[in-house]
GROMACS .gro file of C-alpha atoms in nm:
model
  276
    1UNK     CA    1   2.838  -1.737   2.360
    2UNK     CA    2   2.596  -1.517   2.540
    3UNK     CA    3   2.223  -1.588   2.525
    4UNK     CA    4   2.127  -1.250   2.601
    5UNK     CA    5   1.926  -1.091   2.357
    6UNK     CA    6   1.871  -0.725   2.243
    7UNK     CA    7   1.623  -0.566   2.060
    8UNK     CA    8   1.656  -0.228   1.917
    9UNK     CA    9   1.340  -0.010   1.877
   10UNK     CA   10   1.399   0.189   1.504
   11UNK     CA   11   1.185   0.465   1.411
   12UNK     CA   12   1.212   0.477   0.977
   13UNK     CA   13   1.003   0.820   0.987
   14UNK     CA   14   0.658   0.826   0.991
   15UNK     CA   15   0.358   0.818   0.840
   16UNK     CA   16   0.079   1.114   0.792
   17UNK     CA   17  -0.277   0.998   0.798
   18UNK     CA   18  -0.643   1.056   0.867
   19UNK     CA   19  -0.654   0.985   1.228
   20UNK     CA   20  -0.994   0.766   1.167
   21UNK     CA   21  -0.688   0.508   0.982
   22UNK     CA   22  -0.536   0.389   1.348
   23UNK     CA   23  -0.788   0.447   1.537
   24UNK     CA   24  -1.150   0.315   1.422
   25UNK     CA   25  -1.478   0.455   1.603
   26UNK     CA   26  -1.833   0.276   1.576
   27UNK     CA   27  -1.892   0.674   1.485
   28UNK     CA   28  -1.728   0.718   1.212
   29UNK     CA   29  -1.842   0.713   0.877
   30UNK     CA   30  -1.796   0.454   0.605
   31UNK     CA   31  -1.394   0.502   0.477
   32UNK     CA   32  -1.277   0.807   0.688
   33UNK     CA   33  -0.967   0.656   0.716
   34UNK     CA   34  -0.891   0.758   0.346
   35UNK     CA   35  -0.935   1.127   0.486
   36UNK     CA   36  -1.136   1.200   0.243
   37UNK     CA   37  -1.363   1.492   0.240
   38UNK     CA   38  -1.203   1.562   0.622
   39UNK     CA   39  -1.039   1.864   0.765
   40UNK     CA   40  -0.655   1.862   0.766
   41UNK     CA   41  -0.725   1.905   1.116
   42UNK     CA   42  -0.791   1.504   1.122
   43UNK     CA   43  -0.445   1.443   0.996
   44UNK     CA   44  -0.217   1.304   1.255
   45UNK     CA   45   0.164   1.164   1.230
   46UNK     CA   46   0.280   0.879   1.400
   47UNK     CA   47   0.628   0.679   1.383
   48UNK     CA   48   0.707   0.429   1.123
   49UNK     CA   49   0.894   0.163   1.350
   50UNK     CA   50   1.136  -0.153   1.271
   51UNK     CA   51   1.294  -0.379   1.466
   52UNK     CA   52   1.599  -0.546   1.512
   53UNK     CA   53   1.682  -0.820   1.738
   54UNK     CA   54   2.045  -0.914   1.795
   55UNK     CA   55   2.006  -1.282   1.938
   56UNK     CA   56   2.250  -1.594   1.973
   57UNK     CA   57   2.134  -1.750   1.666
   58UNK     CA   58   2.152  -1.441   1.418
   59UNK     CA   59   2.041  -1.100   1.321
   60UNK     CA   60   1.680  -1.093   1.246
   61UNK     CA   61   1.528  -0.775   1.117
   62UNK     CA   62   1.093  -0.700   1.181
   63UNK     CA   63   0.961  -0.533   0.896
   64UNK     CA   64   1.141  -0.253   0.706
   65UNK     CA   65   0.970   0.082   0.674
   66UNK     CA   66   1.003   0.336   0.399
   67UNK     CA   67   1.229   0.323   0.084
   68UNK     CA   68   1.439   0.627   0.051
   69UNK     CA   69   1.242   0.763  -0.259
   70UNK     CA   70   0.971   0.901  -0.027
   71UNK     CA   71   1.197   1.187   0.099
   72UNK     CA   72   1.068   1.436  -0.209
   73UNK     CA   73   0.692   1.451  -0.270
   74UNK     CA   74   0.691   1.320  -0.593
   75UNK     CA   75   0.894   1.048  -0.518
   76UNK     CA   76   0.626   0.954  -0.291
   77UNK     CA   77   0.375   0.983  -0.550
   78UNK     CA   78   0.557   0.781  -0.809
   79UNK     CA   79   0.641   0.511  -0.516
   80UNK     CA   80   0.298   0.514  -0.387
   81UNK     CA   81   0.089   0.592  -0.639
   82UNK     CA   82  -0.300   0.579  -0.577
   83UNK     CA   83  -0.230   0.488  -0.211
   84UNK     CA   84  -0.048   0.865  -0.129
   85UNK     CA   85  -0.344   1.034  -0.051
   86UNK     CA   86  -0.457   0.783   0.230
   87UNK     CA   87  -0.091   0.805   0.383
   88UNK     CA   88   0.195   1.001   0.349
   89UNK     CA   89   0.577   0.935   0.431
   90UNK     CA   90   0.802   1.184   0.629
   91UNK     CA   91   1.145   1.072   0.599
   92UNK     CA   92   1.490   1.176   0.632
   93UNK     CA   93   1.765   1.003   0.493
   94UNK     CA   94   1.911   0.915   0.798
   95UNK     CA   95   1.590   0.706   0.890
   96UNK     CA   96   1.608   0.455   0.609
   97UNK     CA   97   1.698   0.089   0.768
   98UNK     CA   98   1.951   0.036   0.591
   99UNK     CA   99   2.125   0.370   0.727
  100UNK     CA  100   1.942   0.305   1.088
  101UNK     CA  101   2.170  -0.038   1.124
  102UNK     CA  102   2.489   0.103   0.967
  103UNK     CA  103   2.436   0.391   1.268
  104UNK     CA  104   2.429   0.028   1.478
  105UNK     CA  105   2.773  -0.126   1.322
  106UNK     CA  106   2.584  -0.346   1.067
  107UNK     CA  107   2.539  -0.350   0.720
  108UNK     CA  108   2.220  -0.544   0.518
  109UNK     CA  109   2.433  -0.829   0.431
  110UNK     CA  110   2.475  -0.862   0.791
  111UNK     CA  111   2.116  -0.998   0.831
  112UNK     CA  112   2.020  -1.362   0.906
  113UNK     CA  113   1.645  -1.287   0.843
  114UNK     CA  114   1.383  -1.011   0.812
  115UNK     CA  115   1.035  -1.121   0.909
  116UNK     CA  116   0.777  -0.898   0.768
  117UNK     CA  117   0.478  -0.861   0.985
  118UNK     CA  118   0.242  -0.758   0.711
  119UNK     CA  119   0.323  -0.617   0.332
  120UNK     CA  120   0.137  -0.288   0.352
  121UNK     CA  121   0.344  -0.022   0.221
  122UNK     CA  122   0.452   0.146   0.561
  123UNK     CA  123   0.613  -0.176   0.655
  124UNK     CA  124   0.758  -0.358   0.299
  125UNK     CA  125   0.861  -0.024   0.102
  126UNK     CA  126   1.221  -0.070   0.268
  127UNK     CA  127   1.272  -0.413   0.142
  128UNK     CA  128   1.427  -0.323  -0.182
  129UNK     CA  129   1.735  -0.165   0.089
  130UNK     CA  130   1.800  -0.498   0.257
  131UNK     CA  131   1.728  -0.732  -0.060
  132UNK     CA  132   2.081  -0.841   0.063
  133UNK     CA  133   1.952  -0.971   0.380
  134UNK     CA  134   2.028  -1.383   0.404
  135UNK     CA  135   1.665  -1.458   0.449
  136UNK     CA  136   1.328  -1.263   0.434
  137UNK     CA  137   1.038  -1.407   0.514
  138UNK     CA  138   0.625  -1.290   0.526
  139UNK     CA  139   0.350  -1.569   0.592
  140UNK     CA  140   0.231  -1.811   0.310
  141UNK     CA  141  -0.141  -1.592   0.368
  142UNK     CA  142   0.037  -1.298   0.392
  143UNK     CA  143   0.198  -1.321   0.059
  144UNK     CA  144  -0.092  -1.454  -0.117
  145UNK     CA  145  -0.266  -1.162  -0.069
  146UNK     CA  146   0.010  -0.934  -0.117
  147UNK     CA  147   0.033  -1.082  -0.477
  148UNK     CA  148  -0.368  -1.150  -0.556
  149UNK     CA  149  -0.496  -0.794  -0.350
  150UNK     CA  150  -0.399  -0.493  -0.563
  151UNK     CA  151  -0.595  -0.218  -0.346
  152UNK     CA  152  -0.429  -0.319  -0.010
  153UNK     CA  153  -0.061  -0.374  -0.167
  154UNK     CA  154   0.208  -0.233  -0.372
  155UNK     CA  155   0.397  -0.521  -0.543
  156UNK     CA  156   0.653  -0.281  -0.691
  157UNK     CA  157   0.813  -0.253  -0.336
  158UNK     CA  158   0.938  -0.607  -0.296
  159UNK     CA  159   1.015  -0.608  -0.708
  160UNK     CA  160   1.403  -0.798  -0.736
  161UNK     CA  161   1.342  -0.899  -0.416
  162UNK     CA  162   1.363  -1.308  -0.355
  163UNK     CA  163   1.073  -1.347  -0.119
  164UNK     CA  164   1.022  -1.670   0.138
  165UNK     CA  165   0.694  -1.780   0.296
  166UNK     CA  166   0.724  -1.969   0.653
  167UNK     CA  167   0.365  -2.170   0.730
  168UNK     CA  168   0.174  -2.123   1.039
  169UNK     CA  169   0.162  -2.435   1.243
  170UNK     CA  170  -0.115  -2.564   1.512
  171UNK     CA  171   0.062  -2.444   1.822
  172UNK     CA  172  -0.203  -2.381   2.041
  173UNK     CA  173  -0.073  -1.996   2.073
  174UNK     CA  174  -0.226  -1.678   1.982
  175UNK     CA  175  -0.673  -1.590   1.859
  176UNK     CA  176  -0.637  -1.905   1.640
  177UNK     CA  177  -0.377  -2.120   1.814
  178UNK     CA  178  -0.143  -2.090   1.536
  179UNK     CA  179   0.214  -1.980   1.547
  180UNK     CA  180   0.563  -2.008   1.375
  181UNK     CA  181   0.871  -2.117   1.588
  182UNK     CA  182   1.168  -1.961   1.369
  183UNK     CA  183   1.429  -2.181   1.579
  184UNK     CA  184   1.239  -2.427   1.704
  185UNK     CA  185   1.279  -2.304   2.077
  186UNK     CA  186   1.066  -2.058   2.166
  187UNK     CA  187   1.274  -1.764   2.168
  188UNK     CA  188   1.137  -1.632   1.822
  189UNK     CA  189   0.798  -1.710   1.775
  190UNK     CA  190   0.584  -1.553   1.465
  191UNK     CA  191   0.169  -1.541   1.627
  192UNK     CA  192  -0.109  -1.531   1.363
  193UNK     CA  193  -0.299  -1.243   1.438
  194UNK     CA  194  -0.512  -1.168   1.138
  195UNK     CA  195  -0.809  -0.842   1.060
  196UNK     CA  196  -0.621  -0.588   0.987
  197UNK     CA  197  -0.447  -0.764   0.694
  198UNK     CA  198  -0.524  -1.167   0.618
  199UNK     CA  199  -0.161  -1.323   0.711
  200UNK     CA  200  -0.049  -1.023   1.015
  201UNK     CA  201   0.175  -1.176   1.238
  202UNK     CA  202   0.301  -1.051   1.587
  203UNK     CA  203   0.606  -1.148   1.752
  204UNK     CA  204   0.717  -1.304   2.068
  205UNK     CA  205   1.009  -1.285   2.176
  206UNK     CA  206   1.109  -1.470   2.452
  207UNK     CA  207   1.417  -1.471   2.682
  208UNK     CA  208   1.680  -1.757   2.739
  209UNK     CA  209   1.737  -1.701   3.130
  210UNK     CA  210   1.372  -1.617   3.269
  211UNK     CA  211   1.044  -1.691   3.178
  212UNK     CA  212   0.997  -1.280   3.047
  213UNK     CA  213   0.917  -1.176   2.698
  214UNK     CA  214   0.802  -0.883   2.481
  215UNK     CA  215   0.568  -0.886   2.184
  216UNK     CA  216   0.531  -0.711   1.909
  217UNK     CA  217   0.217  -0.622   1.776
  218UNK     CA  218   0.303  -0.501   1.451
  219UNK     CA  219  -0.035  -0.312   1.336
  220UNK     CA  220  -0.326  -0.505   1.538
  221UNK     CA  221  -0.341  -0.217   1.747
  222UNK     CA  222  -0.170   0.122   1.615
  223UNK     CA  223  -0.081   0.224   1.998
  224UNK     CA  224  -0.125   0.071   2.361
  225UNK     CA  225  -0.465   0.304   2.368
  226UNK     CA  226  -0.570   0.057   2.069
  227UNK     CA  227  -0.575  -0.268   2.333
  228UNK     CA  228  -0.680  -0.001   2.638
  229UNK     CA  229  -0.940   0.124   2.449
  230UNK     CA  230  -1.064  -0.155   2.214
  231UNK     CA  231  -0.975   0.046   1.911
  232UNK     CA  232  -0.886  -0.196   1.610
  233UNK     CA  233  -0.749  -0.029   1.291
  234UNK     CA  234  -0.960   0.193   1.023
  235UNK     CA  235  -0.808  -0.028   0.747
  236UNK     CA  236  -0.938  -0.404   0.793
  237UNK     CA  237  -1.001  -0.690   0.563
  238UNK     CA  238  -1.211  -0.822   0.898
  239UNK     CA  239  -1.324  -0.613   1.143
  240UNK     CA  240  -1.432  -0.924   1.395
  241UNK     CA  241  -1.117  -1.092   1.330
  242UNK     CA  242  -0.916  -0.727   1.424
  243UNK     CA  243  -1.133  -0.743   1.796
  244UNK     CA  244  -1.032  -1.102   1.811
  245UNK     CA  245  -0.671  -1.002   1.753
  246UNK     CA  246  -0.615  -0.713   1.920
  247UNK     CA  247  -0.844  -0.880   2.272
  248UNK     CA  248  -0.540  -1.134   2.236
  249UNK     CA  249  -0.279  -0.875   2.268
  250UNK     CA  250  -0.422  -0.734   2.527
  251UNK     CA  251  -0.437  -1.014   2.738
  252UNK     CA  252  -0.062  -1.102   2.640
  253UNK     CA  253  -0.016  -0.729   2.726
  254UNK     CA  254  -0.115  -0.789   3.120
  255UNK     CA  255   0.048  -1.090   3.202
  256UNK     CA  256   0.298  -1.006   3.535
  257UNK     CA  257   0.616  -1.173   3.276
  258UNK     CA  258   0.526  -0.900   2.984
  259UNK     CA  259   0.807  -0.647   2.963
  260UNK     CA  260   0.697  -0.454   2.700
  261UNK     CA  261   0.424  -0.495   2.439
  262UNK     CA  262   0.478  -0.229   2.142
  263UNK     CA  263   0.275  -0.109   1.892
  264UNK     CA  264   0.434  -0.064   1.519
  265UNK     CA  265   0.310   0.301   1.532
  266UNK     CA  266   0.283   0.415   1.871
  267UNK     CA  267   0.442   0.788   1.962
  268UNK     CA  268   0.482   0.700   2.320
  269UNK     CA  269   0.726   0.436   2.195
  270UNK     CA  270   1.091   0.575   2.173
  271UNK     CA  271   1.360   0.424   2.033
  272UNK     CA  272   1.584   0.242   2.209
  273UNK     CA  273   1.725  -0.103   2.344
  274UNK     CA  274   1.521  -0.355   2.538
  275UNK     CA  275   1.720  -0.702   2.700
  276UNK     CA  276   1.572  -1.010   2.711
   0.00000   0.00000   0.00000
């Protein structure tokens, strides 16, 4: 068996939002991200991505994108209720995951595990498509607050869904030396990373045959100008905790065995297939 391992880069549409949401300025005024009162001129779209990783021990799936009810505007509304005027979904069919891995040769049966980075809505609304999956998993702080905070989440999208929690564990690794080994080797490691939502986690993913890896940032920095620039996200629940976070990726980001550090929402980031 090979111990190569491939990781495809999805884009599941994209998002529409203020661009004060991914991009937070000491200038800006209390809650622009929510657009409000702003010039559609402010409104910028950037890619909704996913993330699947074929690798010796199974298929594991990173987050999920949007459900396929956001491709009419009231199905939006009805899906995402007080939350569509902050952000809004463009999607095509085609883009749903679970039409992005049958394009790949898989179906949602087909997957070992989905790790969710974070529950916001741009990254859980697709788990109702691969409820199939064998194993899906969000942090045990992560899915407290998806359950407890009602302004931040949308509990709907995960409804029928059977939900696991992995635990954090003192690792020494990442802003508060904590980190989840999903095989116990190294190869898939889950990095606490928390401000922009309590439980956020980032991904490592490390390779068998050299000492080179790739992380995943999920949404502590919306782009690689977010690390560059020191620009953590409009939407925090901590806004120290987000610089903490997002200084840690981009140290991780300019270490010589980095490949490739990627943002969830990043429009320099194309799809495609990275090999580890």
């Amino acid at each position: 068996m090979s111990n190569q391992i491939k990781v495809h880069v999805i884009h599941t549409g994209k998002v529409i939002v203020d661009k004060a949401l991914p991009f937070h300025h000491s200038t800006d005024r209390p809650l622009a991200w929510t657009g409000f009162l702003r010039p559609k001129s402010d409104l910028i779209s950037v890619p909704v991505s996913a993330y699947l990783i074929e690798h010796p021990k199974g298929l594991i799936l990173i987050d999920t994108g949007w459900n396929k009810v956001n491709q009419t505007k009231w199905g939006q509304i009805r899906n995402l209720s007080f939350q569509y005027p902050v952000n809004k979904a463009d999607l095509r069919a085609s883009e749903t995951i679970d039409c992005q891995l049958a394009k790949l040769g898989y179906q949602t049966s087909d997957i070992d595990y989905v790790l969710m980075s974070h529950l916001h809505c741009d990254h859980a609304d697709g788990l109702r498509l691969v409820k199939d999956a064998k194993q899906i998993l969000v942090s045990e702080e992560e899915w407290h607050a998806g359950r407890t905070d009602h302004f931040h989440y949308l509990p709907h999208e995960w409804k029928g869904v059977k939900m696991g929690t992995f635990a954090y564990q003192e690792t020494g690794e990442g802003p508060h030396q904590r980190s989840f080994d999903l095989f116990g080797d190294g190869s898939i490691r889950e990095v606490w990373v928390p401000g922009h939502s309590v439980g956020l986690s980032a991904t490592i993913i490390q390779s068998y045959n050299t000492s080179q890896y790739m992380l995943l940032a999920a949404d502590v920095g919306y782009a690689a100008k977010s690390w560059k620039e020191g620009l953590t996200p409009g939407v925090v629940i901590n806004r120290q905790e987000a610089a903490n976070s997002l200084n840690w990726v981009k140290r991780k980001s300019q270490e010589s065995n980095n490949i490739a550090t990627l943002a969830n929402h990043d429009p320099e980031v194309k799809p495609g297939i990275i090999t580890l």
